[in-house]
Short mmCIF file of N, CA and C and ligand atoms in Angstrom, two decimals:
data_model
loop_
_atom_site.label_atom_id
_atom_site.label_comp_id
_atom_site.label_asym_id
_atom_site.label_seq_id
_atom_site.Cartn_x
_atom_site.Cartn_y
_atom_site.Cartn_z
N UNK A 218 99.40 144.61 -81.91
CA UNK A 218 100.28 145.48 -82.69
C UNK A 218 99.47 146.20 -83.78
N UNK A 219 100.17 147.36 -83.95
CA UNK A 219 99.06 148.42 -84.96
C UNK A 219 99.96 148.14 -86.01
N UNK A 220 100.05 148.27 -87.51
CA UNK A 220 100.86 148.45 -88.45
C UNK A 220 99.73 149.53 -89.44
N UNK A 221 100.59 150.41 -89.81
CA UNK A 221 99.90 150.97 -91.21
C UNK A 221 100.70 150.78 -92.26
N UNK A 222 99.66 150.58 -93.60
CA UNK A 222 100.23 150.32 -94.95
C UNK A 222 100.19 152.06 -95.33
N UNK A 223 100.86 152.02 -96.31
CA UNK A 223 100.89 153.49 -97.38
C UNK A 223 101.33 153.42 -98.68
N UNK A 224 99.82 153.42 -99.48
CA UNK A 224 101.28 153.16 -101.02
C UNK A 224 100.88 154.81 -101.53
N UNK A 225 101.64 154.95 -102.60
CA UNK A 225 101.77 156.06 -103.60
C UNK A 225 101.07 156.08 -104.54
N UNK A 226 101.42 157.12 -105.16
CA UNK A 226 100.96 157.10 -106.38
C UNK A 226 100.73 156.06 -107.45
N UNK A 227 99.30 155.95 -108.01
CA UNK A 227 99.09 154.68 -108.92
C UNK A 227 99.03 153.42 -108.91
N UNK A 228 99.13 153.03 -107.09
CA UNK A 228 99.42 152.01 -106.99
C UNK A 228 97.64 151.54 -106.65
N UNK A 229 96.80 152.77 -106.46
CA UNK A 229 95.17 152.38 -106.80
C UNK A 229 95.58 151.60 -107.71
N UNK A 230 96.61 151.43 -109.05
CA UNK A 230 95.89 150.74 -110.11
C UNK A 230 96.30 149.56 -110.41
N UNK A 231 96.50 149.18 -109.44
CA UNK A 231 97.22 147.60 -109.08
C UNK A 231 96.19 146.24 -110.00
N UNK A 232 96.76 145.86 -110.39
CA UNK A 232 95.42 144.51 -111.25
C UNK A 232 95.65 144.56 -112.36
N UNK A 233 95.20 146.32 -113.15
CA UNK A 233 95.63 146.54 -114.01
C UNK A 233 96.48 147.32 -115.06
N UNK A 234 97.64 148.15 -113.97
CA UNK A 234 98.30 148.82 -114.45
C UNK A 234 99.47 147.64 -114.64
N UNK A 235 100.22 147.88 -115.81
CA UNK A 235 101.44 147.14 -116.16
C UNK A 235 101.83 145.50 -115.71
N UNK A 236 100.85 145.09 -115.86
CA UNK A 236 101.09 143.36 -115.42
C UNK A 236 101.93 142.86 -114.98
N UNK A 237 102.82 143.07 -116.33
CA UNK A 237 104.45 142.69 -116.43
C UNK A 237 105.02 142.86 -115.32
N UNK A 238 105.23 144.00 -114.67
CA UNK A 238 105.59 144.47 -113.59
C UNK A 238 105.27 144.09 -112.25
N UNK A 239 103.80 144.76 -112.27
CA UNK A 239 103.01 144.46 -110.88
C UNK A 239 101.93 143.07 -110.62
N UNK A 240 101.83 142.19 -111.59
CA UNK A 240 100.85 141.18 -111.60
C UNK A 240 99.25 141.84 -111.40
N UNK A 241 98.78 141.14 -111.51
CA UNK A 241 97.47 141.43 -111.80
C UNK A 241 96.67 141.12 -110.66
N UNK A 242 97.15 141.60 -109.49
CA UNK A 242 95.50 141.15 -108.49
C UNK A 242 95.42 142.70 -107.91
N UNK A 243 94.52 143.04 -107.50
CA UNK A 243 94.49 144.54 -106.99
C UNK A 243 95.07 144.61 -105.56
N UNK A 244 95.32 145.46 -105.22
CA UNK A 244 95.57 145.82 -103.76
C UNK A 244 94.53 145.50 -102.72
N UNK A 245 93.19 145.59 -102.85
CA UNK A 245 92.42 145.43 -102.02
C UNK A 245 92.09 144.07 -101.78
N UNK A 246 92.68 143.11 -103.48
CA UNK A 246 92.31 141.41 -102.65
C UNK A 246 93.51 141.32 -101.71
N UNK A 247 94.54 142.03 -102.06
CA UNK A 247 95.90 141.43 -101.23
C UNK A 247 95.89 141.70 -99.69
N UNK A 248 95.51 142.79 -100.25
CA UNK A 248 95.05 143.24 -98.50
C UNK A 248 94.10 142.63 -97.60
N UNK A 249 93.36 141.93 -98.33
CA UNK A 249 92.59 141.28 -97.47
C UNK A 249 92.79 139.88 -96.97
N UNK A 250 93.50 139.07 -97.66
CA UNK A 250 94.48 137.86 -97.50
C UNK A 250 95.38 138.47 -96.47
N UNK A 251 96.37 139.38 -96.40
CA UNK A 251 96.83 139.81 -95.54
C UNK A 251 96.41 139.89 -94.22
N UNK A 252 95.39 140.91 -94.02
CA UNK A 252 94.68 141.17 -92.56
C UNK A 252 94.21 139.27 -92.42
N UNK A 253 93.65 138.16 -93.30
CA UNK A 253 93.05 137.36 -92.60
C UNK A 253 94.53 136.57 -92.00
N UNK A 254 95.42 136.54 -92.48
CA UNK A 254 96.77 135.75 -92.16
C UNK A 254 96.92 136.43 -90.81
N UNK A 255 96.95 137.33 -90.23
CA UNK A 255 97.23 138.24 -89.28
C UNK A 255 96.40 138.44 -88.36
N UNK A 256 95.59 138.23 -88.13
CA UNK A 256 94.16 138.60 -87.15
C UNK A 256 94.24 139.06 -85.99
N UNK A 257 95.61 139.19 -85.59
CA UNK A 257 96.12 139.92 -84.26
C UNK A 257 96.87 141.13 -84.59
N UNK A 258 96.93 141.35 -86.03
CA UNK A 258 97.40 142.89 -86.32
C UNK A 258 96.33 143.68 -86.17
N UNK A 259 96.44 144.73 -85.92
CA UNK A 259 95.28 146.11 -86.74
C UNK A 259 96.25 146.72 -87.21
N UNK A 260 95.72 146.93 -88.30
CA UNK A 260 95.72 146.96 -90.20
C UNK A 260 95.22 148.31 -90.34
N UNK A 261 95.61 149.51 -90.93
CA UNK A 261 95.32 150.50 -91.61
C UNK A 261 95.59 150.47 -92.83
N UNK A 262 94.72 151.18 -93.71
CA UNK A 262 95.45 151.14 -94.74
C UNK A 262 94.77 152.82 -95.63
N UNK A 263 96.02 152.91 -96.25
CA UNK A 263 95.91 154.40 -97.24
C UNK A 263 96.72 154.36 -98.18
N UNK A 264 96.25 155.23 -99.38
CA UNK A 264 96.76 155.39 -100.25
C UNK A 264 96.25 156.43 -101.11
N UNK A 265 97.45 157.13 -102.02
CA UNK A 265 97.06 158.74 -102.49
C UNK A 265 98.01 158.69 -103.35
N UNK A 266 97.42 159.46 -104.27
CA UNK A 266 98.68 159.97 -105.32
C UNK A 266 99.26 161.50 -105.25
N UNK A 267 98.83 161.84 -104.11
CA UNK A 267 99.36 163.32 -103.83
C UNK A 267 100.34 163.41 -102.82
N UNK A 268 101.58 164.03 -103.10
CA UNK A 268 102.63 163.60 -102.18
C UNK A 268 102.22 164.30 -100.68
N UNK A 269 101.59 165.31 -100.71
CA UNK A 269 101.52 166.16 -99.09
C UNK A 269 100.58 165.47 -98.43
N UNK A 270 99.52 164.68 -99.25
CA UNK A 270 98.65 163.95 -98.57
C UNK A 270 99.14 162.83 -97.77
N UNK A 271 100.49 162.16 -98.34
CA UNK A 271 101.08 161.10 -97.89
C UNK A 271 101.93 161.46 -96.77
N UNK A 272 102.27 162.88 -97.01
CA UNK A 272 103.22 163.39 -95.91
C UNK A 272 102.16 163.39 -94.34
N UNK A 273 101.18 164.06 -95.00
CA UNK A 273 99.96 164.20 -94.03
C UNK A 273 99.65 162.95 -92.95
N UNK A 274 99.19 161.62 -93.65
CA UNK A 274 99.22 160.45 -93.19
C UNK A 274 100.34 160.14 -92.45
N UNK A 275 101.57 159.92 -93.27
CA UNK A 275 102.59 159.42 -92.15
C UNK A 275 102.86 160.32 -91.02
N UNK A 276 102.46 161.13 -91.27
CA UNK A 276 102.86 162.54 -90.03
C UNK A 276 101.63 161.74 -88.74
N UNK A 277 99.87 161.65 -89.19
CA UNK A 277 99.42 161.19 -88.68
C UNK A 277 99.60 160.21 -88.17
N UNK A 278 99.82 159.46 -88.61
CA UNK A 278 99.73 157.73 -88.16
C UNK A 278 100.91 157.53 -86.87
N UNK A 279 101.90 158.19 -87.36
CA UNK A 279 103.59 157.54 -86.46
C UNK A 279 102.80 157.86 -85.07
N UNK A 280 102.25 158.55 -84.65
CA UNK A 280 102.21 158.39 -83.11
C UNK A 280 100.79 157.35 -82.94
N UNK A 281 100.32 156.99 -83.98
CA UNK A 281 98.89 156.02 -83.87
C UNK A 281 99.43 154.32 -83.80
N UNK A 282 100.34 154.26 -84.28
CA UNK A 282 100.66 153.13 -84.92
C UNK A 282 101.89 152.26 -83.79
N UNK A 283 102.51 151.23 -84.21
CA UNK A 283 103.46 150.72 -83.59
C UNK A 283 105.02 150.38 -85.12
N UNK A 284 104.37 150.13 -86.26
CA UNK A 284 105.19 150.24 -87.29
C UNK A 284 104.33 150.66 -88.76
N UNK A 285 105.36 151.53 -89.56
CA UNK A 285 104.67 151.72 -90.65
C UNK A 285 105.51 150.80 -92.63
N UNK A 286 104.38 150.48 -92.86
CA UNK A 286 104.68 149.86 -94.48
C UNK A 286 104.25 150.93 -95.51
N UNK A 287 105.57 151.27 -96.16
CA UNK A 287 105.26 152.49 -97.08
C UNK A 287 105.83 151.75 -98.18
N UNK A 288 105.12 151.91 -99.48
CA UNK A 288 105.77 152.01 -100.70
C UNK A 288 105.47 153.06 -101.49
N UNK A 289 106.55 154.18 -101.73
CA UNK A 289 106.03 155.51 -101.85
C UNK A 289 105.74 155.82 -103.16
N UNK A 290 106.23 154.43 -103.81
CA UNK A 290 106.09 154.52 -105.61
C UNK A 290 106.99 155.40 -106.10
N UNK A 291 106.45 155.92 -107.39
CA UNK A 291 107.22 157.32 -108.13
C UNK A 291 107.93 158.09 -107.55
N UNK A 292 107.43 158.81 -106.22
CA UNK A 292 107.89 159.56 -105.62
C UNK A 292 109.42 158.93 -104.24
N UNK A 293 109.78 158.06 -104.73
CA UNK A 293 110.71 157.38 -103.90
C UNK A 293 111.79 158.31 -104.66
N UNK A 294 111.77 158.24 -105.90
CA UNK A 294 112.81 158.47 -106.47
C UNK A 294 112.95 160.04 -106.60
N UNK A 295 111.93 160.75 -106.23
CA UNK A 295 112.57 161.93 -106.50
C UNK A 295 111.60 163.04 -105.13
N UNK A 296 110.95 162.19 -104.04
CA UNK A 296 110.92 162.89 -103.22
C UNK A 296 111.47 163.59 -101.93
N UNK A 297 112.32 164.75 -101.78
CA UNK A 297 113.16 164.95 -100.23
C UNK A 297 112.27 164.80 -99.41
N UNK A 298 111.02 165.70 -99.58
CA UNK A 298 109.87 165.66 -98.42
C UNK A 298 109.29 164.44 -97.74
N UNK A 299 109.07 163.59 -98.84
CA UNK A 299 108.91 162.00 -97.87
C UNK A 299 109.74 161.71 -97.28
N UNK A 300 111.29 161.63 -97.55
CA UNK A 300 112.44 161.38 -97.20
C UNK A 300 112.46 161.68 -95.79
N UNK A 301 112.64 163.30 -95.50
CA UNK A 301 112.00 164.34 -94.34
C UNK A 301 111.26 163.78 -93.52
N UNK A 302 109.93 163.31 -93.62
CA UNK A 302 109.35 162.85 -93.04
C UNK A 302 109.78 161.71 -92.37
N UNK A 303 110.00 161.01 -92.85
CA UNK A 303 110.36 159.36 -92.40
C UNK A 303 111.62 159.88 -91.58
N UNK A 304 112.47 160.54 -91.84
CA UNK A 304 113.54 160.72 -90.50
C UNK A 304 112.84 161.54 -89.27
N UNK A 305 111.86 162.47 -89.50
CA UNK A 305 111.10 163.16 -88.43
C UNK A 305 110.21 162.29 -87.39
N UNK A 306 109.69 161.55 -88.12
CA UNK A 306 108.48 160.60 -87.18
C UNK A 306 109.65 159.60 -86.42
N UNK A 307 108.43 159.15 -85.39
CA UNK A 307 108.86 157.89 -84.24
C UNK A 307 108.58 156.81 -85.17
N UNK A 308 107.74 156.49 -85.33
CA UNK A 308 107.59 154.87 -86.16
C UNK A 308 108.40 154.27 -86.75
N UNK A 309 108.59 153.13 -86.67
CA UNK A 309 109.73 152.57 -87.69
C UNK A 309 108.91 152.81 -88.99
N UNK A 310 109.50 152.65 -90.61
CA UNK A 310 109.06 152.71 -91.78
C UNK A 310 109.61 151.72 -92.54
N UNK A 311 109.24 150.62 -92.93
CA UNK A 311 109.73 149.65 -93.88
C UNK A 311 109.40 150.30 -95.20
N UNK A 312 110.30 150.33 -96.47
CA UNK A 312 110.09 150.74 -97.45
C UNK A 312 109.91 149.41 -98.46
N UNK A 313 108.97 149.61 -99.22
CA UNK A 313 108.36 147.86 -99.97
C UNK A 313 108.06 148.76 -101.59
N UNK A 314 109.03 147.75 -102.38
CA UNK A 314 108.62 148.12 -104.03
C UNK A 314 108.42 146.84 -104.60
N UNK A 315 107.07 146.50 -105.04
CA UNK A 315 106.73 145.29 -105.68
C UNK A 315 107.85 145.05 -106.92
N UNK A 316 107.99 145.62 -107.65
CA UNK A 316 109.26 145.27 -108.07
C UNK A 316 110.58 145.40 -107.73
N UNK A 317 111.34 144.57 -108.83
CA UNK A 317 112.63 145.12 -108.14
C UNK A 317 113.39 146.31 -108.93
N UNK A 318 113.76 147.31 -108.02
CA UNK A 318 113.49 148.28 -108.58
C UNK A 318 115.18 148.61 -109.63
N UNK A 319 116.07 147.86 -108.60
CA UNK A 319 117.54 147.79 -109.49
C UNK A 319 117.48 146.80 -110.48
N UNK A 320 116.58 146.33 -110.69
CA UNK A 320 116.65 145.86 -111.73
C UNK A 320 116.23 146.28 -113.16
N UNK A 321 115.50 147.75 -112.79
CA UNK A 321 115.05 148.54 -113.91
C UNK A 321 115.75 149.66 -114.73
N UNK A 322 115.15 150.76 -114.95
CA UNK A 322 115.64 152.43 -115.32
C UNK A 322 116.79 152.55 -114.63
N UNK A 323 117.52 153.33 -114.72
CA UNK A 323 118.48 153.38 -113.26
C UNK A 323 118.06 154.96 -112.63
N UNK A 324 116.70 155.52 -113.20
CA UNK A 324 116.63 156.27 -112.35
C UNK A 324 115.45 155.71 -111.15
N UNK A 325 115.04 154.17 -111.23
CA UNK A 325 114.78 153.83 -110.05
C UNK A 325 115.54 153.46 -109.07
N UNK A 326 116.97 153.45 -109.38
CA UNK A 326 118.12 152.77 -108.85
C UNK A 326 118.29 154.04 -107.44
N UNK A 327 117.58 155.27 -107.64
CA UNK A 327 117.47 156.18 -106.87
C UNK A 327 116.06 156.21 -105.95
N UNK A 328 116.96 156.64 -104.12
CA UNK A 328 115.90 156.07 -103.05
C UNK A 328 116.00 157.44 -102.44
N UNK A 329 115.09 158.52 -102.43
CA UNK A 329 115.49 159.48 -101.55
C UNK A 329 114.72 159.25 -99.96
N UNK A 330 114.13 157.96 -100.13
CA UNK A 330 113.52 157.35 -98.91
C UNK A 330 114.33 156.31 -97.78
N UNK A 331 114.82 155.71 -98.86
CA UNK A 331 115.42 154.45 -97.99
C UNK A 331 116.53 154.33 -96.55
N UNK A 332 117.34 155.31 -96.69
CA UNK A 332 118.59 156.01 -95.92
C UNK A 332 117.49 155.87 -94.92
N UNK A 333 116.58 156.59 -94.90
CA UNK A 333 115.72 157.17 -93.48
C UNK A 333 115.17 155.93 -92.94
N UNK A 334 114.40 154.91 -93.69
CA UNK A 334 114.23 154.15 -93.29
C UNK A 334 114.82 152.64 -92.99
N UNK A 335 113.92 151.56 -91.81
CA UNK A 335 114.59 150.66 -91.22
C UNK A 335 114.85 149.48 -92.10
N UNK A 336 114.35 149.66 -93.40
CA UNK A 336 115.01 148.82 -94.44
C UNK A 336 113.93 148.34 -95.72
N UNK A 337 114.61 147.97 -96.56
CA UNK A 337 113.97 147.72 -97.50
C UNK A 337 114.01 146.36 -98.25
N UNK A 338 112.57 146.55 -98.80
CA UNK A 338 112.02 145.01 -99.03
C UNK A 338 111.42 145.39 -100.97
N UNK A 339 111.98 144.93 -101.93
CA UNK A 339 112.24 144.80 -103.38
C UNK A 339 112.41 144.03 -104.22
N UNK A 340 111.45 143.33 -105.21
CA UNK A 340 111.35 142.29 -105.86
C UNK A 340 110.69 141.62 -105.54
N UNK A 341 110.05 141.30 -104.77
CA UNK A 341 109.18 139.98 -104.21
C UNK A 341 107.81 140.13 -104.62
N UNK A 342 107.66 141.21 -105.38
CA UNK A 342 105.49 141.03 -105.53
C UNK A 342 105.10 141.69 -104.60
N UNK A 343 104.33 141.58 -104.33
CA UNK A 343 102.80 141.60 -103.55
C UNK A 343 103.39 141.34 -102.22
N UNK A 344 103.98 140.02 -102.16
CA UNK A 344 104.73 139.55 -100.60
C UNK A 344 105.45 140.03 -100.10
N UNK A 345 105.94 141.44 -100.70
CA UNK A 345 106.73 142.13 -100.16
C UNK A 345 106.55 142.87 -98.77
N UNK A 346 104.44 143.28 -98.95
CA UNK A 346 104.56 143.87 -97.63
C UNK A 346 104.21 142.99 -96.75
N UNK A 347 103.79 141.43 -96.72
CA UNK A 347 103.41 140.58 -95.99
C UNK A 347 105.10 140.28 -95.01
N UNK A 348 106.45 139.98 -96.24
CA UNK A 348 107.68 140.08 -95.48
C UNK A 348 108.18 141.32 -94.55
N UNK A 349 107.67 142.40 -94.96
CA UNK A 349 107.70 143.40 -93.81
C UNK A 349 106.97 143.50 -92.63
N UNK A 350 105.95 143.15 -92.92
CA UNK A 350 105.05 143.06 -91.56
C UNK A 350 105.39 141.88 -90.77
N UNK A 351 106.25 140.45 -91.01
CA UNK A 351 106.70 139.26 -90.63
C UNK A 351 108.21 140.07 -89.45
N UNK A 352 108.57 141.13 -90.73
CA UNK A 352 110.07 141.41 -90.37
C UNK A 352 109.90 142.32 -88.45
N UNK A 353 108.72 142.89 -88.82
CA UNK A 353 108.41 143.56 -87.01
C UNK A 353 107.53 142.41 -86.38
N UNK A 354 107.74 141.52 -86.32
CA UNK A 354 106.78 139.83 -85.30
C UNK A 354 108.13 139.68 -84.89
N UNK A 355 109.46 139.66 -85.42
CA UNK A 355 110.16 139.37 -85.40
C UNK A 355 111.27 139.80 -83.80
N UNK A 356 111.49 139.05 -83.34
CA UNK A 356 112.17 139.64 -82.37
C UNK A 356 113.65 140.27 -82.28
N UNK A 357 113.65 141.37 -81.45
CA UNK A 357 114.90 141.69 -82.24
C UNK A 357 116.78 141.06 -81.45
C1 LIG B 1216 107.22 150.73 -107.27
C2 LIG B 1216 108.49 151.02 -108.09
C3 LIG B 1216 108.56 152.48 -108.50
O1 LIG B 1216 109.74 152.72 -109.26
C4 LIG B 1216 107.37 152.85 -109.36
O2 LIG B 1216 107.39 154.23 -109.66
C5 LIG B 1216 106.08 152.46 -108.73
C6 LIG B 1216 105.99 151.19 -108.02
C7 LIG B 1216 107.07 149.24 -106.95
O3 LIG B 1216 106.27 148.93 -106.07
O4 LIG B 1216 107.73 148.39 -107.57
O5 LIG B 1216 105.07 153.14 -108.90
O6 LIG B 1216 107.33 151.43 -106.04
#
């Protein structure tokens, strides 16, 4: 099975952007605990803080892949074009926010992603995209 990851914006700054929030290990140790738990996935992984670039990728990937893990960050909340996308492509798209996001602003309480996609995974940390990638092993 292929899976690709995709985060958004800022989420390079995982470790040490906002603790409180995101805990402190970077994306690249998590990711790598990940791929070793998995050793029968292939694992892509990307990430950008430019929204067309992300459009770019998922546009790429859906016919490369078998499922995709997006957390689109910032732009969840106020992008149509990702939105767009994710209903255009074949791939399934799990949507993953290390936090929980209703539990914040209430303008995170806004998903212009989620509708499109096959569901969403919020609050859990870091394990959020490890429970998405569990959620397609899964039979249906
Ligand atoms: C986030 C939540 C978003 O509201 C925020 O803009 C992010 C990260 C999360 O993973 O919890 O950048 O997607």
């Amino acid at each position: 099975m292929k899976i690709a990851i995709i985060n958004g914006p800022n989420l390079n700054l995982l470790g040490a952007r906002e603790p409180d929030q995101y805990g402190s290990q970077t994306f690249e140790a998590y990711y790598e605990k990940l791929q070793s738990k998995f050793t029968n996935i292939n694992f892509t992984y990307y990430q950008s803080n430019i929204e067309g670039e992300l459009i770019n990728e998922l546009q790429k990937v859906s016919n490369l892949v078998d499922a995709i893990v997006l957390n689109p960050a910032g732009y969840t909340h106020t992008s149509v074009a990702i939105g767009d996308t994710i209903a255009a492509i074949k791939a399934p798209v799990i949507e993953v926010h290390i936090s929980n996001v209703h539990a914040r602003e209430d303008f995170r309480k806004i998903s212009h992603v989620s509708a499109k996609c096959k569901g969403t995974i919020s609050g859990f940390g870091m394990k959020g995209y490890e429970l998405a990638v569990r959620s397609f092993l899964l039979a249906e």
